[in-house]
Coordinates of C-alpha atoms in Angstrom, one line a residue:
X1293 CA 76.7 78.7 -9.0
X1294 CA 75.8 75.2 -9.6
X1295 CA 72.7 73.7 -8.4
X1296 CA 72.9 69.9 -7.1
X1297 CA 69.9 67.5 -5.9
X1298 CA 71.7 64.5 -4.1
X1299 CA 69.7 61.2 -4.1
X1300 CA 70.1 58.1 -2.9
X1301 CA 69.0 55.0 -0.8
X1302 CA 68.2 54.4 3.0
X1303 CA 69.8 50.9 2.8
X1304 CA 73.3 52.1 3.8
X1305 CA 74.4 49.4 6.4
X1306 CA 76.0 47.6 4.1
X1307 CA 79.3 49.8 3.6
X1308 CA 81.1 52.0 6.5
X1309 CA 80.9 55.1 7.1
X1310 CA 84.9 55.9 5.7
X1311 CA 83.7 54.1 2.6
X1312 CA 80.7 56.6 2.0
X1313 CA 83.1 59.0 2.7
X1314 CA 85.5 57.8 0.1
X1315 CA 82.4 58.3 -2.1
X1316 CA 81.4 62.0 -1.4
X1317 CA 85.4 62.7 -1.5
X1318 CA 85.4 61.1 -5.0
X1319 CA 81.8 62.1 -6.3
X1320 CA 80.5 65.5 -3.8
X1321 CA 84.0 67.1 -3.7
X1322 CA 84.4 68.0 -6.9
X1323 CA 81.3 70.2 -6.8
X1324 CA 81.9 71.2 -3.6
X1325 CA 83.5 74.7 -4.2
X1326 CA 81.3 76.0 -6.7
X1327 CA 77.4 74.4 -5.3
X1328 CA 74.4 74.3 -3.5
X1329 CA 73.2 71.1 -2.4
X1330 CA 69.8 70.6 -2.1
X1331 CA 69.5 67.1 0.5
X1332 CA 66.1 65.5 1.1
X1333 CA 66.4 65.5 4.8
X1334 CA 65.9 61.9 4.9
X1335 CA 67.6 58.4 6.6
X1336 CA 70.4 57.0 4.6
X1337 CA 72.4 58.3 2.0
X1338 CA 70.3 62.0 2.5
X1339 CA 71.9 62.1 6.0
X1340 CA 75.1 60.7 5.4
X1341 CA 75.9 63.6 2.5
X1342 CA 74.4 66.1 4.7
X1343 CA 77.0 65.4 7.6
X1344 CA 80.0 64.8 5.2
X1345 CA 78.9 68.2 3.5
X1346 CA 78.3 70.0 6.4
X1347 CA 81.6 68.8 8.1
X1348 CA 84.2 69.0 5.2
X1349 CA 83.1 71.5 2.8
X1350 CA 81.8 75.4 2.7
X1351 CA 79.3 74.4 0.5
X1352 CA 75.6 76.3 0.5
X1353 CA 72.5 73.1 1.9
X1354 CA 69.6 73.4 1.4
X1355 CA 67.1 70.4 3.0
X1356 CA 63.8 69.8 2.1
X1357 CA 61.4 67.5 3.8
X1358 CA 58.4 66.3 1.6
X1359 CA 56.1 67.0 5.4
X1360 CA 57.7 69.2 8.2
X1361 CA 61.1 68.1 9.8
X1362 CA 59.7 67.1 12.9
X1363 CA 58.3 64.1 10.8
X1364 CA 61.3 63.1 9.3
X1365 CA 62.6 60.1 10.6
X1366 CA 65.2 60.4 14.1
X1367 CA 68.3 59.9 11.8
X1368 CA 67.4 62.6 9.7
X1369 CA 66.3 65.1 12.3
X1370 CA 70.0 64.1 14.6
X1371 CA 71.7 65.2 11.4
X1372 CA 70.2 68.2 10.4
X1373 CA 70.3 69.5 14.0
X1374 CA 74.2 68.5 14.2
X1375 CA 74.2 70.5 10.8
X1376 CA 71.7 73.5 11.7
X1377 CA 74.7 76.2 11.4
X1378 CA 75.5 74.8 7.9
X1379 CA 72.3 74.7 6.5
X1380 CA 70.8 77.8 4.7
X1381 CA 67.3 76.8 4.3
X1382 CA 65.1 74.2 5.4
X1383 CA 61.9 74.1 3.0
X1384 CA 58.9 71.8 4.5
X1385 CA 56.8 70.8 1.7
X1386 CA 53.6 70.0 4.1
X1387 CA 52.3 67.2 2.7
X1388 CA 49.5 65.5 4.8
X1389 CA 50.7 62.2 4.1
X1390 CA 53.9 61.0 4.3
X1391 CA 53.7 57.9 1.0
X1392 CA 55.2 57.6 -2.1
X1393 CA 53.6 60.4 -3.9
X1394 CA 54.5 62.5 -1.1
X1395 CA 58.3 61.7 -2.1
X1396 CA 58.1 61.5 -5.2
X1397 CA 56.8 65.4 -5.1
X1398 CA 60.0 66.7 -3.1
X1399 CA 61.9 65.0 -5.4
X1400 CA 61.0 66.4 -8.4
X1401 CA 60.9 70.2 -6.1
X1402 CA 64.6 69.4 -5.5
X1403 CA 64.7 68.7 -9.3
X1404 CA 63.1 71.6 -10.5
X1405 CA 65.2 74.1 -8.4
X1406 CA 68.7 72.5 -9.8
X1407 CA 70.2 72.2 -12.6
X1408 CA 72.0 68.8 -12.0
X1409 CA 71.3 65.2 -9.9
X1410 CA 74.0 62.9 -8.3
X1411 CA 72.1 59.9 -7.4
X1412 CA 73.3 56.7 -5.1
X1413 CA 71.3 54.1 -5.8
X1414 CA 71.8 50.6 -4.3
X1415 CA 73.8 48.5 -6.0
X1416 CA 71.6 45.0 -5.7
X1417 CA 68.2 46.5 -5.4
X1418 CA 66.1 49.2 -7.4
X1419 CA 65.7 52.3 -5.2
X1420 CA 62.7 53.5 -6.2
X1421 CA 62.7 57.2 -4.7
X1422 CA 66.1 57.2 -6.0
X1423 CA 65.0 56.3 -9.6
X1424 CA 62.4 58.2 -10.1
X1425 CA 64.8 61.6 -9.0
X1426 CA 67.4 60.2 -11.4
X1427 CA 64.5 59.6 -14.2
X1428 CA 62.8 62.8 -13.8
X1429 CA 66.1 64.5 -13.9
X1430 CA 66.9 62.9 -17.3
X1431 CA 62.9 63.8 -18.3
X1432 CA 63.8 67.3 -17.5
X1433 CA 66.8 67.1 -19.8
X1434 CA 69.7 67.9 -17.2
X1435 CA 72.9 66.2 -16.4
X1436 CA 73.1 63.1 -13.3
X1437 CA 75.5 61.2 -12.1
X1438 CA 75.3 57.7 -10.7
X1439 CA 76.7 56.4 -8.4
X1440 CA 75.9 52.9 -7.1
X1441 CA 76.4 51.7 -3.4

């Protein structure tokens, strides 16, 4: 079974939600049958995959929170609650501090426990959480694909 990270920005007002759809159709889908999805359980792109996952595949999630959950901001925590029958793990990293390097150290957990990254980056502006999963995952020699919003 293939291992997934999914990646991507928090700036999502700027498409609907049939649109991000029409991306995880196109870009998730394919995977879909055959993958577990490791999701960073937070606002944005994180919770928009987990909800389209959860609803319209049989795929295996996996969500993993850099703190605890209950830290994670209301977004996030709505849409893993809406998705708690779908979701086979949820892995708190328990970090003190919820900054960058706190972020940047789930990502490269989710990294390290898959063996490929699908990043959504935004399409105007450097995501930098986003980046450095899609970097790290190219450091680490396995396979990404990008997909810009």
């Amino acid at each position: 079974m293939r291992t997934v990270t999914i990646t991507g920005t928090r700036q999502t007002d700027h498409k609907t939600l049939a649109e991000y759809a029409d991306l995880f159709d196109q870009y998730l889908n394919p995977f879909a049958g055959a993958a577990h999805f490791y999701v960073g359980g937070a606002a944005g792109i994180d919770s928009l995959a987990l909800l389209w996952l959860a609803d319209r595949t049989s795929a295996a999630i996996t969500i993993v929170a850099p703190g605890t959950m209950d830290r994670q901001p209301a977004e996030a925590r709505e849409a893993v609650a809406r998705s708690r029958g779908r979701i086979k793990e949820v892995v708190e990293l328990g970090a003190a501090e919820l900054h960058a390097p706190a972020y940047h150290a789930r990502n490269r957990w989710m990294v390290d426990h898959t063996s490929m990254t699908i990043g959504f980056p935004h399409a105007t502006e450097p995501s930098t959480g986003t980046w450095q999963t899609i970097d790290y995952t190219a450091e680490q020699g396995k396979p990404r694909l990008i997909v810009p919003v």
